[in-house]
Coordinates of C-alpha atoms and ligand atoms in Angstrom, one line a residue:
X75 CA 63.9 -13.9 46.3
X76 CA 65.5 -17.1 47.7
X77 CA 67.4 -18.5 44.7
X78 CA 68.8 -21.7 44.0
X79 CA 72.7 -21.8 43.1
X80 CA 74.6 -24.2 41.8
X81 CA 78.6 -25.3 42.8
X82 CA 80.4 -27.5 40.0
X83 CA 83.6 -26.6 41.4
X84 CA 83.9 -30.4 42.6
X85 CA 83.2 -31.7 39.1
X86 CA 86.3 -31.5 37.3
X87 CA 83.6 -29.8 34.7
X88 CA 85.2 -26.5 33.0
X89 CA 83.0 -23.5 31.9
X90 CA 84.1 -24.6 28.2
X91 CA 82.9 -28.1 28.6
X92 CA 79.4 -26.6 29.7
X93 CA 79.3 -24.4 26.8
X94 CA 79.9 -27.3 24.1
X95 CA 76.0 -28.3 24.7
X96 CA 75.0 -24.5 24.1
X97 CA 73.4 -24.9 20.6
X98 CA 71.5 -28.6 21.8
X99 CA 70.4 -27.1 25.2
X100 CA 69.0 -23.8 23.3
X101 CA 67.2 -26.3 20.6
X102 CA 66.0 -28.5 23.5
X103 CA 64.5 -25.3 25.1
X104 CA 62.6 -24.3 22.2
X105 CA 61.2 -27.4 21.3
X106 CA 59.8 -27.7 25.0
X107 CA 58.3 -24.6 24.7
X108 CA 56.8 -25.0 21.2
X109 CA 55.1 -28.2 22.9
X110 CA 54.1 -26.5 26.2
X111 CA 50.5 -26.4 25.3
X112 CA 49.8 -29.0 23.4
X113 CA 47.1 -31.3 24.9
X114 CA 48.4 -34.6 23.2
X115 CA 51.9 -34.1 24.7
X116 CA 53.3 -34.3 28.2
X117 CA 54.9 -31.1 28.4
X118 CA 52.1 -29.4 30.2
X119 CA 53.9 -29.1 33.7
X120 CA 56.4 -26.1 32.0
X121 CA 54.0 -23.5 32.3
X122 CA 51.7 -25.1 35.0
X123 CA 53.1 -22.7 37.9
X124 CA 51.1 -19.9 36.0
X125 CA 48.6 -21.8 33.8
X126 CA 46.8 -23.9 36.5
X127 CA 43.0 -23.9 36.8
X128 CA 42.3 -21.1 39.3
X129 CA 38.9 -22.4 40.1
X130 CA 39.7 -26.0 41.1
X131 CA 42.8 -24.3 42.9
X132 CA 40.3 -22.7 45.1
X133 CA 38.1 -25.8 45.6
X134 CA 41.2 -27.6 46.8
X135 CA 41.6 -25.1 49.6
X136 CA 38.0 -25.7 50.3
X137 CA 38.2 -29.3 50.3
X138 CA 41.3 -29.2 52.6
X139 CA 39.4 -27.2 55.2
X140 CA 36.5 -29.6 55.1
X141 CA 39.2 -32.6 55.5
X142 CA 40.5 -30.6 58.4
X143 CA 37.1 -29.9 60.0
X144 CA 35.9 -33.4 59.8
X145 CA 38.8 -35.5 59.9
X146 CA 41.8 -36.5 62.0
X147 CA 43.4 -38.2 59.5
X148 CA 43.6 -38.2 55.7
X149 CA 44.5 -41.5 54.0
X150 CA 46.3 -40.6 50.7
X151 CA 45.8 -43.5 48.4
X152 CA 48.5 -43.6 45.0
X153 CA 51.4 -44.7 43.9
X154 CA 54.5 -43.4 42.1
X155 CA 53.8 -39.9 40.6
X156 CA 50.5 -40.2 42.3
X157 CA 51.9 -40.0 45.9
X158 CA 55.7 -39.3 46.2
X159 CA 55.3 -35.4 45.2
X160 CA 52.8 -34.9 47.9
X161 CA 54.9 -36.9 50.6
X162 CA 57.9 -35.1 49.6
X163 CA 56.4 -31.8 50.3
X164 CA 54.6 -32.6 53.5
X165 CA 57.4 -34.3 55.1
X166 CA 59.9 -31.6 53.6
X167 CA 57.6 -28.8 55.3
X168 CA 56.3 -30.3 58.5
X169 CA 57.7 -31.7 61.5
X170 CA 59.7 -34.9 61.7
X171 CA 57.3 -36.1 63.5
X172 CA 54.1 -34.5 62.2
X173 CA 51.8 -37.4 62.6
X174 CA 53.0 -38.2 66.1
X175 CA 52.1 -34.7 67.4
X176 CA 48.9 -34.4 69.4
X177 CA 45.9 -32.8 67.2
X178 CA 46.5 -29.7 69.4
X179 CA 49.9 -28.9 68.1
X180 CA 49.8 -30.4 64.8
X181 CA 46.3 -28.4 64.1
X182 CA 45.7 -30.1 60.8
X183 CA 44.8 -34.0 59.9
X184 CA 47.3 -36.8 60.2
X185 CA 48.5 -37.7 56.7
X186 CA 48.9 -41.4 56.1
X187 CA 49.5 -43.4 53.0
X188 CA 48.2 -46.5 51.2
X189 CA 47.8 -47.9 48.0
X190 CA 51.9 -47.9 47.3
X191 CA 52.4 -51.6 47.8
X192 CA 50.4 -54.7 47.9
X193 CA 51.3 -56.1 51.5
X194 CA 48.2 -57.1 53.8
X195 CA 50.4 -56.3 56.8
X196 CA 50.9 -52.9 56.0
X197 CA 47.0 -52.6 55.2
X198 CA 46.2 -54.1 58.4
X199 CA 48.4 -52.1 60.6
X200 CA 47.2 -48.7 58.8
X201 CA 43.4 -49.7 59.8
X202 CA 44.6 -50.6 63.3
X203 CA 46.3 -47.2 63.4
X204 CA 42.9 -45.5 62.2
X205 CA 40.8 -47.3 64.8
X206 CA 38.0 -45.0 65.8
X207 CA 39.4 -42.0 64.4
X208 CA 37.7 -39.8 62.1
X209 CA 38.8 -40.0 58.4
X210 CA 38.6 -39.2 54.8
X211 CA 40.2 -40.5 51.5
X212 CA 41.9 -38.8 48.7
X213 CA 42.3 -41.5 45.9
X214 CA 44.6 -40.5 43.2
X215 CA 45.1 -42.4 40.1
X216 CA 45.7 -40.8 36.3
X217 CA 44.8 -44.0 34.6
X218 CA 42.1 -44.8 37.2
X219 CA 43.2 -48.5 36.9
X220 CA 46.3 -49.2 38.8
X221 CA 46.2 -52.3 40.8
X222 CA 48.0 -51.2 44.1
X223 CA 45.6 -48.1 44.5
X224 CA 42.5 -49.6 43.2
X225 CA 42.6 -52.5 45.8
X226 CA 43.3 -50.0 48.7
X227 CA 40.9 -47.9 47.8
X228 CA 38.2 -50.7 47.7
X229 CA 39.1 -51.6 51.0
X230 CA 39.0 -47.9 52.4
X231 CA 35.5 -47.4 50.7
X232 CA 34.0 -50.1 52.5
X233 CA 35.4 -49.1 56.0
X234 CA 34.4 -45.7 55.3
X235 CA 30.7 -47.0 54.4
X236 CA 30.6 -49.3 57.3
X237 CA 31.4 -46.5 59.7
X238 CA 29.6 -43.5 58.4
X239 CA 26.7 -45.0 56.0
X240 CA 26.9 -44.4 52.1
X241 CA 25.9 -40.8 52.2
X242 CA 28.4 -39.6 54.7
X243 CA 31.1 -41.9 53.2
X244 CA 30.6 -40.0 49.9
X245 CA 31.2 -36.6 51.5
X246 CA 34.7 -38.1 52.7
X247 CA 36.0 -39.3 49.3
X248 CA 38.1 -37.2 47.0
X249 CA 38.9 -38.3 43.8
X250 CA 41.8 -37.2 41.7
X251 CA 41.8 -38.9 38.1
X252 CA 41.5 -38.4 34.5
X253 CA 38.8 -35.8 33.5
X254 CA 37.0 -38.4 31.3
X255 CA 38.9 -41.9 31.2
X256 CA 39.4 -44.9 33.4
X257 CA 37.6 -47.2 36.0
X258 CA 38.1 -44.9 38.9
X259 CA 36.5 -41.8 36.7
X260 CA 33.6 -44.0 36.2
X261 CA 33.1 -45.2 40.0
X262 CA 33.6 -41.4 41.2
X263 CA 30.9 -40.1 38.4
X264 CA 28.3 -43.1 39.6
X265 CA 29.0 -42.3 43.3
X266 CA 29.0 -38.6 42.9
X267 CA 32.5 -38.3 44.6
X268 CA 34.1 -34.7 44.7
X269 CA 36.6 -34.7 41.8
X270 CA 39.7 -32.9 40.8
X271 CA 41.8 -33.5 37.5
X272 CA 45.2 -34.6 36.1
X273 CA 45.5 -32.4 33.0
X274 CA 46.0 -34.7 30.1
X275 CA 49.1 -33.0 29.2
X276 CA 51.1 -33.6 32.8
X277 CA 52.4 -37.1 33.3
X278 CA 52.3 -38.8 37.0
X279 CA 56.3 -37.7 38.1
X280 CA 55.3 -34.0 36.9
X281 CA 52.0 -33.7 38.4
X282 CA 53.1 -32.6 42.1
X283 CA 51.9 -29.3 41.4
X284 CA 48.3 -30.2 40.2
X285 CA 45.4 -31.5 42.5
X286 CA 47.7 -35.0 42.9
X287 CA 50.1 -33.3 45.0
X288 CA 48.1 -30.1 46.0
X289 CA 45.1 -31.4 48.0
X290 CA 47.3 -33.8 50.2
X291 CA 49.8 -30.8 50.8
X292 CA 47.0 -28.3 51.4
X293 CA 45.3 -30.7 53.9
X294 CA 48.4 -31.0 55.8
X295 CA 48.3 -27.3 56.6
X296 CA 51.0 -26.3 53.9
X297 CA 50.7 -23.1 52.4
X298 CA 50.0 -24.1 48.5
X299 CA 49.9 -20.4 47.3
X300 CA 53.3 -19.8 48.4
X301 CA 54.2 -23.0 46.7
X302 CA 53.1 -22.0 43.6
X303 CA 54.6 -18.7 44.0
X304 CA 57.9 -20.6 44.3
X305 CA 57.4 -22.6 41.2
X306 CA 56.4 -19.6 39.5
X307 CA 59.6 -17.6 40.2
X308 CA 61.6 -20.7 39.1
X309 CA 59.2 -21.0 35.7
X310 CA 60.3 -17.4 35.0
X311 CA 64.1 -17.7 36.2
X312 CA 64.4 -21.0 33.9
X313 CA 62.9 -19.6 30.8
X314 CA 66.3 -18.2 30.4
X315 CA 67.8 -19.9 27.5
X316 CA 71.6 -18.6 28.4
X317 CA 73.7 -21.8 29.5
X318 CA 75.9 -19.5 31.3
X319 CA 73.3 -17.9 33.5
X320 CA 70.7 -21.0 33.9
X321 CA 71.4 -23.3 36.9
X322 CA 68.9 -25.8 36.2
X323 CA 70.4 -25.9 32.7
X324 CA 73.8 -26.3 33.8
X325 CA 72.8 -29.0 36.2
X326 CA 71.5 -31.0 33.3
X327 CA 74.6 -30.5 31.2
X328 CA 76.8 -31.5 34.1
X329 CA 75.3 -34.5 34.8
X330 CA 75.5 -35.6 31.2
X331 CA 79.2 -34.9 31.2
X332 CA 80.1 -36.8 34.0
X333 CA 77.8 -39.8 32.6
X334 CA 79.9 -39.3 29.2
X335 CA 83.0 -39.9 31.7
X336 CA 81.6 -43.3 32.9
X337 CA 79.6 -41.9 35.9
X338 CA 76.4 -43.9 35.7
X339 CA 74.8 -43.5 39.2
X340 CA 74.1 -40.3 40.5
X341 CA 73.6 -40.0 44.4
X342 CA 71.1 -37.4 45.8
X343 CA 72.7 -36.3 49.1
X344 CA 70.8 -34.6 51.7
X345 CA 71.8 -33.5 55.9
X346 CA 68.1 -32.8 56.8
X347 CA 66.2 -35.9 57.2
X348 CA 63.1 -34.0 56.3
X349 CA 64.3 -34.7 52.6
X350 CA 64.1 -38.1 52.4
X351 CA 60.9 -38.3 50.5
X352 CA 62.0 -35.7 48.5
X353 CA 64.8 -37.9 47.2
X354 CA 62.1 -40.5 46.6
X355 CA 60.4 -38.2 44.4
X356 CA 63.6 -37.1 42.6
X357 CA 64.5 -40.8 42.1
X358 CA 61.4 -41.5 40.5
X359 CA 61.5 -38.3 37.9
X360 CA 65.0 -39.0 37.1
X361 CA 64.5 -42.9 37.1
X362 CA 61.4 -43.2 35.1
X363 CA 62.2 -40.2 32.8
X364 CA 65.9 -41.1 31.8
X365 CA 66.2 -45.2 32.3
X366 CA 65.4 -46.4 28.8
X367 CA 66.7 -47.3 25.4
X368 CA 70.0 -49.0 27.3
X369 CA 70.7 -45.2 28.8
X370 CA 70.3 -43.6 32.0
X371 CA 72.0 -42.3 34.9
X372 CA 70.9 -44.3 37.4
X373 CA 69.3 -42.2 40.7
X374 CA 70.0 -43.3 44.0
X375 CA 69.9 -41.4 47.1
X376 CA 71.3 -41.2 50.7
X377 CA 70.4 -39.3 53.9
X378 CA 73.4 -37.9 55.9
X379 CA 74.9 -38.7 58.2
X380 CA 72.6 -41.7 58.8
X381 CA 73.7 -43.4 55.7
X382 CA 77.7 -42.6 55.9
X383 CA 77.5 -45.5 58.5
X384 CA 76.1 -47.9 56.0
X385 CA 76.9 -46.6 52.3
X386 CA 79.9 -44.3 52.9
X387 CA 82.5 -47.4 52.7
X388 CA 81.3 -47.8 49.0
X389 CA 80.9 -44.3 48.0
X390 CA 84.5 -43.7 49.3
X391 CA 85.9 -47.0 48.0
X392 CA 83.9 -48.8 45.6
X393 CA 83.5 -49.2 42.0
X394 CA 84.0 -45.5 40.6
X395 CA 81.1 -45.1 38.7
X396 CA 79.4 -42.6 41.0
X397 CA 79.0 -38.8 41.3
X398 CA 76.7 -37.2 44.0
X399 CA 74.6 -34.1 44.0
X400 CA 74.1 -32.6 47.5
X401 CA 71.1 -30.3 48.4
X402 CA 72.7 -27.8 50.9
X403 CA 70.0 -26.0 53.2
X404 CA 72.2 -23.0 53.7
X405 CA 70.3 -21.7 57.1
X406 CA 68.4 -24.4 58.7
X407 CA 65.1 -23.3 60.3
X408 CA 65.8 -24.9 63.7
X409 CA 68.9 -24.7 65.8
X410 CA 70.4 -26.7 69.0
X411 CA 73.2 -25.7 71.4
X412 CA 75.5 -28.3 72.6
X413 CA 76.5 -27.6 75.9
X414 CA 79.2 -28.1 77.9
X415 CA 79.4 -31.1 80.6
X416 CA 81.7 -31.2 83.6
X417 CA 82.8 -34.6 83.6
X418 CA 83.2 -34.6 79.5
X419 CA 82.9 -38.5 79.6
X420 CA 81.6 -38.7 76.1
X421 CA 84.7 -36.4 75.4
X422 CA 82.7 -33.9 73.2
X423 CA 83.3 -31.0 75.1
X424 CA 85.2 -29.7 72.3
X425 CA 81.7 -28.8 70.6
X426 CA 80.6 -27.2 73.5
X427 CA 79.0 -23.8 72.7
X428 CA 78.4 -24.7 68.9
X429 CA 75.3 -25.2 67.2
X430 CA 74.5 -28.6 65.9
X431 CA 73.8 -27.0 62.3
X432 CA 77.4 -25.9 62.3
X433 CA 78.8 -29.8 63.4
X434 CA 76.0 -30.8 60.3
X435 CA 77.7 -28.2 57.8
X436 CA 81.3 -29.5 59.1
X437 CA 80.3 -33.1 58.2
X438 CA 79.1 -32.0 54.7
X439 CA 82.2 -30.2 53.8
X440 CA 84.5 -33.1 55.4
X441 CA 82.2 -35.8 53.5
X442 CA 82.7 -33.7 49.9
X443 CA 86.4 -33.1 50.5
X444 CA 86.6 -37.1 51.0
X445 CA 84.3 -38.2 48.6
X446 CA 86.1 -35.8 45.6
X447 CA 89.3 -37.2 46.7
X448 CA 88.0 -40.6 46.3
X449 CA 87.2 -39.6 42.8
X450 CA 83.3 -39.0 43.2
X451 CA 82.9 -35.7 41.5
X452 CA 80.3 -33.4 43.6
X453 CA 77.4 -31.0 42.8
X454 CA 75.9 -28.7 45.3
X455 CA 72.7 -27.4 44.8
X456 CA 72.4 -24.3 47.4
X457 CA 68.9 -23.6 48.9
X458 CA 69.0 -20.8 51.3
X459 CA 66.2 -22.3 53.7
X460 CA 63.6 -24.8 53.6
X461 CA 60.1 -23.3 53.0
X462 CA 56.9 -23.4 50.7
X463 CA 58.7 -21.2 48.3
X464 CA 62.0 -22.8 47.8
X465 CA 60.4 -26.2 47.7
X466 CA 58.4 -25.0 45.0
X467 CA 61.4 -23.7 43.2
X468 CA 63.3 -27.2 43.7
X469 CA 60.3 -28.6 42.5
X470 CA 60.4 -27.1 39.1
X471 CA 64.3 -26.9 39.1
X472 CA 64.5 -30.7 38.9
X473 CA 61.4 -31.2 36.5
X474 CA 62.9 -28.8 34.0
X475 CA 66.4 -30.2 34.4
X476 CA 65.2 -33.7 34.0
X477 CA 63.3 -32.7 30.7
X478 CA 66.7 -30.8 29.6
X479 CA 68.9 -33.8 30.5
X480 CA 66.7 -36.6 29.1
X481 CA 66.5 -35.0 25.9
X482 CA 70.3 -34.4 25.9
X483 CA 70.7 -38.1 26.7
X484 CA 68.5 -38.9 23.7
X485 CA 65.5 -40.5 25.3
X486 CA 61.7 -39.6 25.6
X487 CA 61.7 -38.2 29.3
X488 CA 58.1 -38.5 29.3
X489 CA 57.1 -42.0 28.7
X490 CA 57.7 -45.1 30.9
X491 CA 57.1 -47.9 28.5
X492 CA 59.2 -50.3 30.8
X493 CA 56.7 -50.2 33.7
X494 CA 54.2 -52.1 31.6
X495 CA 56.3 -55.3 31.4
X496 CA 55.9 -56.3 34.8
X497 CA 52.2 -55.7 35.2
X498 CA 51.5 -58.0 32.0
X499 CA 53.2 -60.4 33.8
X500 CA 51.4 -60.1 37.1
X501 CA 48.0 -60.0 35.8
X502 CA 48.8 -63.2 33.8
X503 CA 49.8 -65.0 37.0
X504 CA 46.7 -63.6 38.6
X505 CA 44.2 -64.5 36.1
X506 CA 43.2 -60.9 35.1
X507 CA 40.6 -61.1 32.0
X508 CA 42.6 -60.5 28.8
X509 CA 46.0 -61.4 30.1
Ligands
PA5_742 O1 54.7 -40.8 36.6 C1 54.0 -42.0 36.2 O2 53.6 -42.0 35.3 C2 53.9 -43.2 37.3 O3 54.6 -43.2 38.2 C3 52.7 -43.3 37.9 O4 52.6 -41.8 38.3 C4 52.2 -44.2 38.4 O5 52.6 -45.6 38.1 C5 50.9 -44.5 39.1 O6 49.9 -44.3 37.9 P1 48.3 -43.9 38.2 O7 48.2 -42.6 38.6 O8 47.9 -44.0 37.2 O9 47.7 -44.8 39.1

């Protein structure tokens, strides 16, 4: 069982500091457990890995098979929590160049995204890329009323209908939405599209392990049984109320202690480019959950070593309001030996015979040491390897620690009232009826 381990030795936080939060964390723990099955609350994600709809899960796998058979491309339409989780998992677990691989190697459809912006250029470019290829659409929206995915779906539905005719287009549209509310639900009922449900008590950014994430993830050939198994192991492990043992709770407490010490920005750091979208998912999870009531740790992210050549200067010597959390993949799946070169004109023969993973590891160690010496406390989340199980674990780890952390901070980590403000302005400017 590949556990996640936490290294807090570069945070300046001692065991005593952590245990100050013992009673508070125990109370939050009990409160979350009490609310887990309340359909009118948003804590349904807590037991989701063991309490999901098995019939729907089987239907997701069937739908993924069908998409794989009849489509070279799946267009995933959604925004925020309705697409970031799927993209995070797919990119973490497939080739860095998945969509560029020939079908023979890829074996599963390309996964392309729409409905996460309002750029005409983006949609036109996507239409061009799809060209004559066979494609299907998975439109995902919990509210069923979000503007960006609604516009994208209107466009791609029309393209599907023109290309395949109304009937066949219907069989290529998969809708993931609320079980009864919203314009998308109504449209799906009227058109007879296959539907998947986002449970009432699971909010958008906590929904990756529902059909929201699982259908696109399965369509990309990722084993969703194993993903759920990883989350199940995490659910079990992190139901341990002991703050001495529960790494997930310790992470939540550590970031709050750092925040009290004027560290207002947390940077999630990876040394594996495949985790770029995992960071985007994490940013949404923590940003939308904690940034309210004039509180919150601002979640940022860097990809290493890439961003050391752009953001490294600020992190080392800029305003001292930062701390870092590194996701360290201990055993990368791929390896690459650096060969010796007779001329050594590039001067890197000192690395000859070494594996690139070794160089990456030393870069990480050197960066941690430098940043810590520059007063940037450092948390390391160690993950044995990157696979379906460990990604399932990581998802649950961060979801639960986010819920604990938000509660310690004194905010409701399950709402997002601030997101509505810009929408009201935009709708007014666009002349939407009622605004
Ligand atoms: O976490 C959230 O609730 C949000 O980020 C939503 O996922 C996002 O706004 C999209 O909403 P919807 O799924 O209703 O289209």
